Every structure is written in C-alpha cells, then in structure tokens.
C-alpha cells in the first residue's frame, strides 16, 4: 500500500469518526470500556486529600488475559463466602494538575485469595463512577499469588475527557515477590495500612487527558 492511499484511508476514517461523535446526543458519550458516563456518583464523603503534585500521569501496565468487560456497577466485591483478608481500596481520579475527575469509570478486577480468576462470572470484578471529589471506594479482599506474578489488582480508569488508563497496583509489604515480578513498577505501590480488622489501601490515578 502506498503512503498516499494509507494517508487517504486514515483521513477518511478520521472524518467518519468525527461525524459519528458529532451525532451523539448530549450525555450519551461512553468510555472506551463501553460504560456510559452518567456524571458523578453520589458523594462518598471520604475526605481524601489530593496529593501535592500529580504529574507525571499514572503509568500503564498490561491488562493480562483475564479482563472481562461489562462488569456489574457496585461498590463491594465481597461475596457471602469470600475468604481471604478484607480490604478497602479507595482513592481519587485526578487531572495532571491535581483537580478531581468526577464521573470517571474505575473498573477493578483481581484473583481470589487462592490466585484464581473467575473467567465465567463476575466474582471480584466490578466498576463504579467517581463522585464529585473524584473519589472511588471498593470493598474487596487481598488477592492471592498465582504462578509467575506478585499479587496485584488490575484496574481500568477513564474520565469523560481522559484517555483510557489500564494498569496494575502492588502491595508494599510483598517486597521480595515484587522484586521478582517482571511487570511490577514501584510507582504503582498502594499506600497500605491495617485498621479495624481490615486492610486499607489507597491509590490516586492520573489518566492522561484526551
Ligand atoms: Fe493478573
């Protein structure tokens, strides 16, 4: 294929995409993930202070082979028979200058305490939208080990005016397992503590602007 026809095809595709976007009614925009942006979730009143500086943006990591789209919208991934150690994962979605991104999608998935993913249903899978402070909060459990990987959460994050961020989060108390993991990055460590019988983990995401 010549450069010329490649350019013409690219331009034509770009125009078609632009025309389709222009025809969308207000409020009908969807994240790349397919979830319709609905505006901010009801305030969670978490009182999370934004960090003093947000740039550079959060680095991406592979989704791996176990992502399932169209997960339930929910704030707890706990099941009546959940094993493992309960954990609250919370944080903010922010712009590169530390302003909140309200109404952003946060889609979380991870393996269970024994390192198994549910690839048929939605166990330990769910999404929610950030509130007006850009805050999200999931109740879940600490993911276990599976062969070849340090324990991790998988997350996809997208605001109405941001690119899709696909990344992973890691545990600061698993230093040796993290060191052996070829996908691990120290920038993606959770802030982790333990309170009232459960783990509390915090991470703030800064997806790249569109
Ligand atoms: Fe994984």
PDB file of C-alpha atoms and ligand atoms in Angstrom:
ATOM      1  CA  UNK A   1       0.000   0.000   0.000  1.00  0.00           C
ATOM      2  CA  UNK A   2       1.381   3.433  -0.912  1.00  0.00           C
ATOM      3  CA  UNK A   3       1.808   6.150   1.638  1.00  0.00           C
ATOM      4  CA  UNK A   4      -0.716   8.159  -0.311  1.00  0.00           C
ATOM      5  CA  UNK A   5      -3.565   5.617  -0.045  1.00  0.00           C
ATOM      6  CA  UNK A   6      -2.698   4.982   3.608  1.00  0.00           C
ATOM      7  CA  UNK A   7      -2.998   8.704   4.278  1.00  0.00           C
ATOM      8  CA  UNK A   8      -6.299   8.958   2.397  1.00  0.00           C
ATOM      9  CA  UNK A   9      -7.717   5.973   4.297  1.00  0.00           C
ATOM     10  CA  UNK A  10      -6.597   7.400   7.631  1.00  0.00           C
ATOM     11  CA  UNK A  11      -8.140  10.797   6.865  1.00  0.00           C
ATOM     12  CA  UNK A  12     -11.426   9.227   5.699  1.00  0.00           C
ATOM     13  CA  UNK A  13     -11.652   7.086   8.849  1.00  0.00           C
ATOM     14  CA  UNK A  14     -10.921  10.141  10.993  1.00  0.00           C
ATOM     15  CA  UNK A  15     -13.674  12.163   9.319  1.00  0.00           C
ATOM     16  CA  UNK A  16     -16.173   9.326   9.750  1.00  0.00           C
ATOM     17  CA  UNK A  17     -15.335   9.020  13.447  1.00  0.00           C
ATOM     18  CA  UNK A  18     -15.676  12.785  13.891  1.00  0.00           C
ATOM     19  CA  UNK A  19     -19.070  12.807  12.171  1.00  0.00           C
ATOM     20  CA  UNK A  20     -20.303   9.917  14.354  1.00  0.00           C
ATOM     21  CA  UNK A  21     -19.182  11.711  17.534  1.00  0.00           C
ATOM     22  CA  UNK A  22     -20.934  14.903  16.418  1.00  0.00           C
ATOM     23  CA  UNK A  23     -24.227  12.991  16.043  1.00  0.00           C
ATOM     24  CA  UNK A  24     -24.204  11.619  19.597  1.00  0.00           C
ATOM     25  CA  UNK A  25     -26.871  13.252  21.780  1.00  0.00           C
ATOM     26  CA  UNK A  26     -25.684  15.110  24.900  1.00  0.00           C
ATOM     27  CA  UNK A  27     -24.865  12.776  27.754  1.00  0.00           C
ATOM     28  CA  UNK A  28     -24.521   9.728  25.501  1.00  0.00           C
ATOM     29  CA  UNK A  29     -20.728   9.580  25.495  1.00  0.00           C
ATOM     30  CA  UNK A  30     -19.299   6.275  26.560  1.00  0.00           C
ATOM     31  CA  UNK A  31     -15.925   5.326  27.955  1.00  0.00           C
ATOM     32  CA  UNK A  32     -13.798   3.182  25.666  1.00  0.00           C
ATOM     33  CA  UNK A  33     -14.801   0.385  28.043  1.00  0.00           C
ATOM     34  CA  UNK A  34     -18.435   0.751  26.964  1.00  0.00           C
ATOM     35  CA  UNK A  35     -19.838   2.208  30.205  1.00  0.00           C
ATOM     36  CA  UNK A  36     -21.950   5.301  29.639  1.00  0.00           C
ATOM     37  CA  UNK A  37     -20.740   8.367  31.537  1.00  0.00           C
ATOM     38  CA  UNK A  38     -23.504   9.282  33.992  1.00  0.00           C
ATOM     39  CA  UNK A  39     -21.944  12.184  35.849  1.00  0.00           C
ATOM     40  CA  UNK A  40     -20.564  11.953  39.385  1.00  0.00           C
ATOM     41  CA  UNK A  41     -21.709   9.218  41.743  1.00  0.00           C
ATOM     42  CA  UNK A  42     -23.422  10.340  44.996  1.00  0.00           C
ATOM     43  CA  UNK A  43     -20.813  11.826  47.324  1.00  0.00           C
ATOM     44  CA  UNK A  44     -18.917   9.211  49.304  1.00  0.00           C
ATOM     45  CA  UNK A  45     -17.613  11.827  51.760  1.00  0.00           C
ATOM     46  CA  UNK A  46     -14.292  10.035  52.067  1.00  0.00           C
ATOM     47  CA  UNK A  47     -12.367  13.224  52.852  1.00  0.00           C
ATOM     48  CA  UNK A  48      -9.330  12.120  50.840  1.00  0.00           C
ATOM     49  CA  UNK A  49      -6.841  14.941  50.395  1.00  0.00           C
ATOM     50  CA  UNK A  50      -5.322  15.152  46.917  1.00  0.00           C
ATOM     51  CA  UNK A  51      -1.548  14.779  46.718  1.00  0.00           C
ATOM     52  CA  UNK A  52       0.536  17.957  46.379  1.00  0.00           C
ATOM     53  CA  UNK A  53       1.607  17.118  42.820  1.00  0.00           C
ATOM     54  CA  UNK A  54       0.076  14.827  40.223  1.00  0.00           C
ATOM     55  CA  UNK A  55       2.302  14.896  37.149  1.00  0.00           C
ATOM     56  CA  UNK A  56       3.553  12.748  35.527  1.00  0.00           C
ATOM     57  CA  UNK A  57       0.459  10.666  34.891  1.00  0.00           C
ATOM     58  CA  UNK A  58      -0.046   7.137  36.147  1.00  0.00           C
ATOM     59  CA  UNK A  59       1.913   4.598  34.143  1.00  0.00           C
ATOM     60  CA  UNK A  60       0.043   1.842  32.355  1.00  0.00           C
ATOM     61  CA  UNK A  61       0.558  -1.921  32.656  1.00  0.00           C
ATOM     62  CA  UNK A  62      -0.886  -4.799  30.695  1.00  0.00           C
ATOM     63  CA  UNK A  63      -4.467  -5.920  31.321  1.00  0.00           C
ATOM     64  CA  UNK A  64      -3.294  -9.522  31.015  1.00  0.00           C
ATOM     65  CA  UNK A  65      -5.534 -12.260  29.663  1.00  0.00           C
ATOM     66  CA  UNK A  66      -8.300 -12.198  32.284  1.00  0.00           C
ATOM     67  CA  UNK A  67     -10.211  -8.949  31.696  1.00  0.00           C
ATOM     68  CA  UNK A  68     -13.979  -9.317  31.355  1.00  0.00           C
ATOM     69  CA  UNK A  69     -15.955  -6.323  30.001  1.00  0.00           C
ATOM     70  CA  UNK A  70     -19.394  -5.109  31.153  1.00  0.00           C
ATOM     71  CA  UNK A  71     -18.880  -5.814  34.844  1.00  0.00           C
ATOM     72  CA  UNK A  72     -21.575  -5.045  37.462  1.00  0.00           C
ATOM     73  CA  UNK A  73     -21.701  -1.487  38.791  1.00  0.00           C
ATOM     74  CA  UNK A  74     -21.076  -1.856  42.525  1.00  0.00           C
ATOM     75  CA  UNK A  75     -19.044  -0.707  45.492  1.00  0.00           C
ATOM     76  CA  UNK A  76     -18.464  -4.064  47.140  1.00  0.00           C
ATOM     77  CA  UNK A  77     -16.944  -7.126  45.525  1.00  0.00           C
ATOM     78  CA  UNK A  78     -17.312  -9.125  48.729  1.00  0.00           C
ATOM     79  CA  UNK A  79     -19.370 -12.306  48.472  1.00  0.00           C
ATOM     80  CA  UNK A  80     -21.070 -14.159  51.358  1.00  0.00           C
ATOM     81  CA  UNK A  81     -18.411 -16.876  51.035  1.00  0.00           C
ATOM     82  CA  UNK A  82     -15.437 -14.583  50.455  1.00  0.00           C
ATOM     83  CA  UNK A  83     -12.298 -15.912  52.025  1.00  0.00           C
ATOM     84  CA  UNK A  84      -9.059 -14.060  52.410  1.00  0.00           C
ATOM     85  CA  UNK A  85      -8.391 -10.804  54.139  1.00  0.00           C
ATOM     86  CA  UNK A  86     -10.919  -7.974  53.733  1.00  0.00           C
ATOM     87  CA  UNK A  87      -9.536  -4.823  52.138  1.00  0.00           C
ATOM     88  CA  UNK A  88     -10.909  -1.394  51.259  1.00  0.00           C
ATOM     89  CA  UNK A  89      -9.372   0.110  48.131  1.00  0.00           C
ATOM     90  CA  UNK A  90     -10.001   3.809  47.784  1.00  0.00           C
ATOM     91  CA  UNK A  91      -8.507   6.872  46.161  1.00  0.00           C
ATOM     92  CA  UNK A  92      -9.013   9.697  43.721  1.00  0.00           C
ATOM     93  CA  UNK A  93      -9.012  10.147  39.974  1.00  0.00           C
ATOM     94  CA  UNK A  94      -7.235  13.407  39.215  1.00  0.00           C
ATOM     95  CA  UNK A  95      -6.119  15.625  36.346  1.00  0.00           C
ATOM     96  CA  UNK A  96      -2.384  16.262  35.834  1.00  0.00           C
ATOM     97  CA  UNK A  97      -2.787  19.467  37.882  1.00  0.00           C
ATOM     98  CA  UNK A  98      -4.493  17.600  40.761  1.00  0.00           C
ATOM     99  CA  UNK A  99      -8.082  18.610  40.121  1.00  0.00           C
ATOM    100  CA  UNK A 100     -10.761  15.920  40.675  1.00  0.00           C
ATOM    101  CA  UNK A 101     -12.186  13.995  37.733  1.00  0.00           C
ATOM    102  CA  UNK A 102     -15.845  13.448  38.711  1.00  0.00           C
ATOM    103  CA  UNK A 103     -17.838  10.717  36.996  1.00  0.00           C
ATOM    104  CA  UNK A 104     -14.781   8.725  35.861  1.00  0.00           C
ATOM    105  CA  UNK A 105     -15.158   4.962  35.444  1.00  0.00           C
ATOM    106  CA  UNK A 106     -12.996   2.777  37.697  1.00  0.00           C
ATOM    107  CA  UNK A 107     -13.188  -0.891  36.650  1.00  0.00           C
ATOM    108  CA  UNK A 108     -11.465  -3.286  39.070  1.00  0.00           C
ATOM    109  CA  UNK A 109     -10.714  -6.992  38.733  1.00  0.00           C
ATOM    110  CA  UNK A 110      -8.447  -9.417  40.564  1.00  0.00           C
ATOM    111  CA  UNK A 111      -7.981 -13.054  41.507  1.00  0.00           C
ATOM    112  CA  UNK A 112      -9.323 -14.530  44.728  1.00  0.00           C
ATOM    113  CA  UNK A 113      -7.274 -15.272  47.820  1.00  0.00           C
ATOM    114  CA  UNK A 114      -6.073 -18.536  46.232  1.00  0.00           C
ATOM    115  CA  UNK A 115      -4.911 -16.910  43.000  1.00  0.00           C
ATOM    116  CA  UNK A 116      -7.905 -17.910  40.841  1.00  0.00           C
ATOM    117  CA  UNK A 117      -9.727 -15.588  38.411  1.00  0.00           C
ATOM    118  CA  UNK A 118     -13.422 -16.064  37.770  1.00  0.00           C
ATOM    119  CA  UNK A 119     -13.465 -16.096  33.968  1.00  0.00           C
ATOM    120  CA  UNK A 120     -17.120 -17.142  33.653  1.00  0.00           C
ATOM    121  CA  UNK A 121     -18.835 -14.774  36.072  1.00  0.00           C
ATOM    122  CA  UNK A 122     -18.030 -11.543  37.877  1.00  0.00           C
ATOM    123  CA  UNK A 123     -16.524 -12.667  41.160  1.00  0.00           C
ATOM    124  CA  UNK A 124     -14.067  -9.942  42.207  1.00  0.00           C
ATOM    125  CA  UNK A 125     -14.988  -7.823  39.209  1.00  0.00           C
ATOM    126  CA  UNK A 126     -16.913  -4.557  39.238  1.00  0.00           C
ATOM    127  CA  UNK A 127     -16.937  -0.936  38.176  1.00  0.00           C
ATOM    128  CA  UNK A 128     -18.102   2.334  39.687  1.00  0.00           C
ATOM    129  CA  UNK A 129     -18.011   6.063  38.937  1.00  0.00           C
ATOM    130  CA  UNK A 130     -16.083   8.634  40.928  1.00  0.00           C
ATOM    131  CA  UNK A 131     -18.017  11.200  42.972  1.00  0.00           C
ATOM    132  CA  UNK A 132     -17.698  14.990  42.734  1.00  0.00           C
ATOM    133  CA  UNK A 133     -14.362  14.820  44.613  1.00  0.00           C
ATOM    134  CA  UNK A 134     -13.061  12.269  42.092  1.00  0.00           C
ATOM    135  CA  UNK A 135     -13.225   9.585  44.812  1.00  0.00           C
ATOM    136  CA  UNK A 136     -13.879   5.856  44.481  1.00  0.00           C
ATOM    137  CA  UNK A 137     -14.100   3.122  47.108  1.00  0.00           C
ATOM    138  CA  UNK A 138     -14.294  -0.657  46.730  1.00  0.00           C
ATOM    139  CA  UNK A 139     -14.696  -3.272  49.431  1.00  0.00           C
ATOM    140  CA  UNK A 140     -12.936  -6.470  48.463  1.00  0.00           C
ATOM    141  CA  UNK A 141     -10.237  -8.903  49.648  1.00  0.00           C
ATOM    142  CA  UNK A 142      -6.496  -9.085  49.198  1.00  0.00           C
ATOM    143  CA  UNK A 143      -5.725 -11.005  46.009  1.00  0.00           C
ATOM    144  CA  UNK A 144      -3.570 -14.117  46.345  1.00  0.00           C
ATOM    145  CA  UNK A 145      -0.500 -15.333  44.470  1.00  0.00           C
ATOM    146  CA  UNK A 146      -0.632 -17.130  41.148  1.00  0.00           C
ATOM    147  CA  UNK A 147       2.283 -18.633  39.288  1.00  0.00           C
ATOM    148  CA  UNK A 148       4.745 -16.126  37.935  1.00  0.00           C
ATOM    149  CA  UNK A 149       3.177 -12.974  39.385  1.00  0.00           C
ATOM    150  CA  UNK A 150       3.322 -10.914  42.529  1.00  0.00           C
ATOM    151  CA  UNK A 151      -0.166 -10.235  43.987  1.00  0.00           C
ATOM    152  CA  UNK A 152      -1.838  -7.301  42.234  1.00  0.00           C
ATOM    153  CA  UNK A 153      -5.052  -5.526  41.390  1.00  0.00           C
ATOM    154  CA  UNK A 154      -5.987  -4.833  37.768  1.00  0.00           C
ATOM    155  CA  UNK A 155      -7.702  -1.512  37.034  1.00  0.00           C
ATOM    156  CA  UNK A 156      -9.033   0.388  34.050  1.00  0.00           C
ATOM    157  CA  UNK A 157      -9.791   4.080  34.580  1.00  0.00           C
ATOM    158  CA  UNK A 158     -11.285   6.601  32.197  1.00  0.00           C
ATOM    159  CA  UNK A 159     -12.806  10.046  32.642  1.00  0.00           C
ATOM    160  CA  UNK A 160     -15.037  11.735  30.116  1.00  0.00           C
ATOM    161  CA  UNK A 161     -12.091  13.809  28.906  1.00  0.00           C
ATOM    162  CA  UNK A 162      -9.237  11.390  29.522  1.00  0.00           C
ATOM    163  CA  UNK A 163      -7.630   8.533  27.710  1.00  0.00           C
ATOM    164  CA  UNK A 164      -8.215   5.017  28.949  1.00  0.00           C
ATOM    165  CA  UNK A 165      -5.662   4.043  31.605  1.00  0.00           C
ATOM    166  CA  UNK A 166      -5.058   0.315  32.090  1.00  0.00           C
ATOM    167  CA  UNK A 167      -2.740  -0.512  34.951  1.00  0.00           C
ATOM    168  CA  UNK A 168      -1.989  -2.704  37.975  1.00  0.00           C
ATOM    169  CA  UNK A 169      -1.468  -1.964  41.680  1.00  0.00           C
ATOM    170  CA  UNK A 170       1.005  -3.683  44.006  1.00  0.00           C
ATOM    171  CA  UNK A 171       1.472  -4.303  47.727  1.00  0.00           C
ATOM    172  CA  UNK A 172       4.335  -2.643  49.600  1.00  0.00           C
ATOM    173  CA  UNK A 173       4.564  -5.487  52.141  1.00  0.00           C
ATOM    174  CA  UNK A 174       5.496  -8.056  49.459  1.00  0.00           C
ATOM    175  CA  UNK A 175       8.887  -6.691  48.582  1.00  0.00           C
ATOM    176  CA  UNK A 176      10.525  -9.966  47.607  1.00  0.00           C
ATOM    177  CA  UNK A 177       7.646 -11.116  45.359  1.00  0.00           C
ATOM    178  CA  UNK A 178       7.524  -7.645  43.765  1.00  0.00           C
ATOM    179  CA  UNK A 179      11.246  -7.722  43.069  1.00  0.00           C
ATOM    180  CA  UNK A 180      10.916 -10.980  41.121  1.00  0.00           C
ATOM    181  CA  UNK A 181       7.938  -9.781  39.046  1.00  0.00           C
ATOM    182  CA  UNK A 182       8.758  -8.531  35.541  1.00  0.00           C
ATOM    183  CA  UNK A 183       5.631  -6.323  35.257  1.00  0.00           C
ATOM    184  CA  UNK A 184       5.938  -4.699  38.715  1.00  0.00           C
ATOM    185  CA  UNK A 185       6.720  -0.984  38.957  1.00  0.00           C
ATOM    186  CA  UNK A 186       7.365   0.849  42.216  1.00  0.00           C
ATOM    187  CA  UNK A 187       5.283   3.842  41.051  1.00  0.00           C
ATOM    188  CA  UNK A 188       2.216   1.598  41.345  1.00  0.00           C
ATOM    189  CA  UNK A 189       2.591   0.654  45.013  1.00  0.00           C
ATOM    190  CA  UNK A 190      -0.500   1.057  47.164  1.00  0.00           C
ATOM    191  CA  UNK A 191      -0.363   3.031  50.382  1.00  0.00           C
ATOM    192  CA  UNK A 192      -1.370   0.264  52.734  1.00  0.00           C
ATOM    193  CA  UNK A 193      -2.305   0.086  56.393  1.00  0.00           C
ATOM    194  CA  UNK A 194      -4.455  -2.028  58.640  1.00  0.00           C
ATOM    195  CA  UNK A 195      -7.339  -0.711  60.732  1.00  0.00           C
ATOM    196  CA  UNK A 196     -10.307  -2.308  62.473  1.00  0.00           C
ATOM    197  CA  UNK A 197      -9.553  -5.825  61.243  1.00  0.00           C
ATOM    198  CA  UNK A 198      -9.220  -4.976  57.566  1.00  0.00           C
ATOM    199  CA  UNK A 199      -6.652  -3.607  55.179  1.00  0.00           C
ATOM    200  CA  UNK A 200      -6.938  -0.069  53.861  1.00  0.00           C
ATOM    201  CA  UNK A 201      -5.275   0.643  50.523  1.00  0.00           C
ATOM    202  CA  UNK A 202      -5.055   3.984  48.750  1.00  0.00           C
ATOM    203  CA  UNK A 203      -4.091   4.871  45.208  1.00  0.00           C
ATOM    204  CA  UNK A 204      -4.727   8.034  43.187  1.00  0.00           C
ATOM    205  CA  UNK A 205      -4.922   7.739  39.400  1.00  0.00           C
ATOM    206  CA  UNK A 206      -3.928  10.423  36.914  1.00  0.00           C
ATOM    207  CA  UNK A 207      -5.100   9.322  33.467  1.00  0.00           C
ATOM    208  CA  UNK A 208      -3.735  11.275  30.500  1.00  0.00           C
ATOM    209  CA  UNK A 209      -6.015  13.999  29.139  1.00  0.00           C
ATOM    210  CA  UNK A 210      -7.549  13.457  25.689  1.00  0.00           C
TER     211      UNK A 210
HETATM  212 FE1  LIG B   1      -3.455 -10.678  36.993  1.00  0.00          FE
END
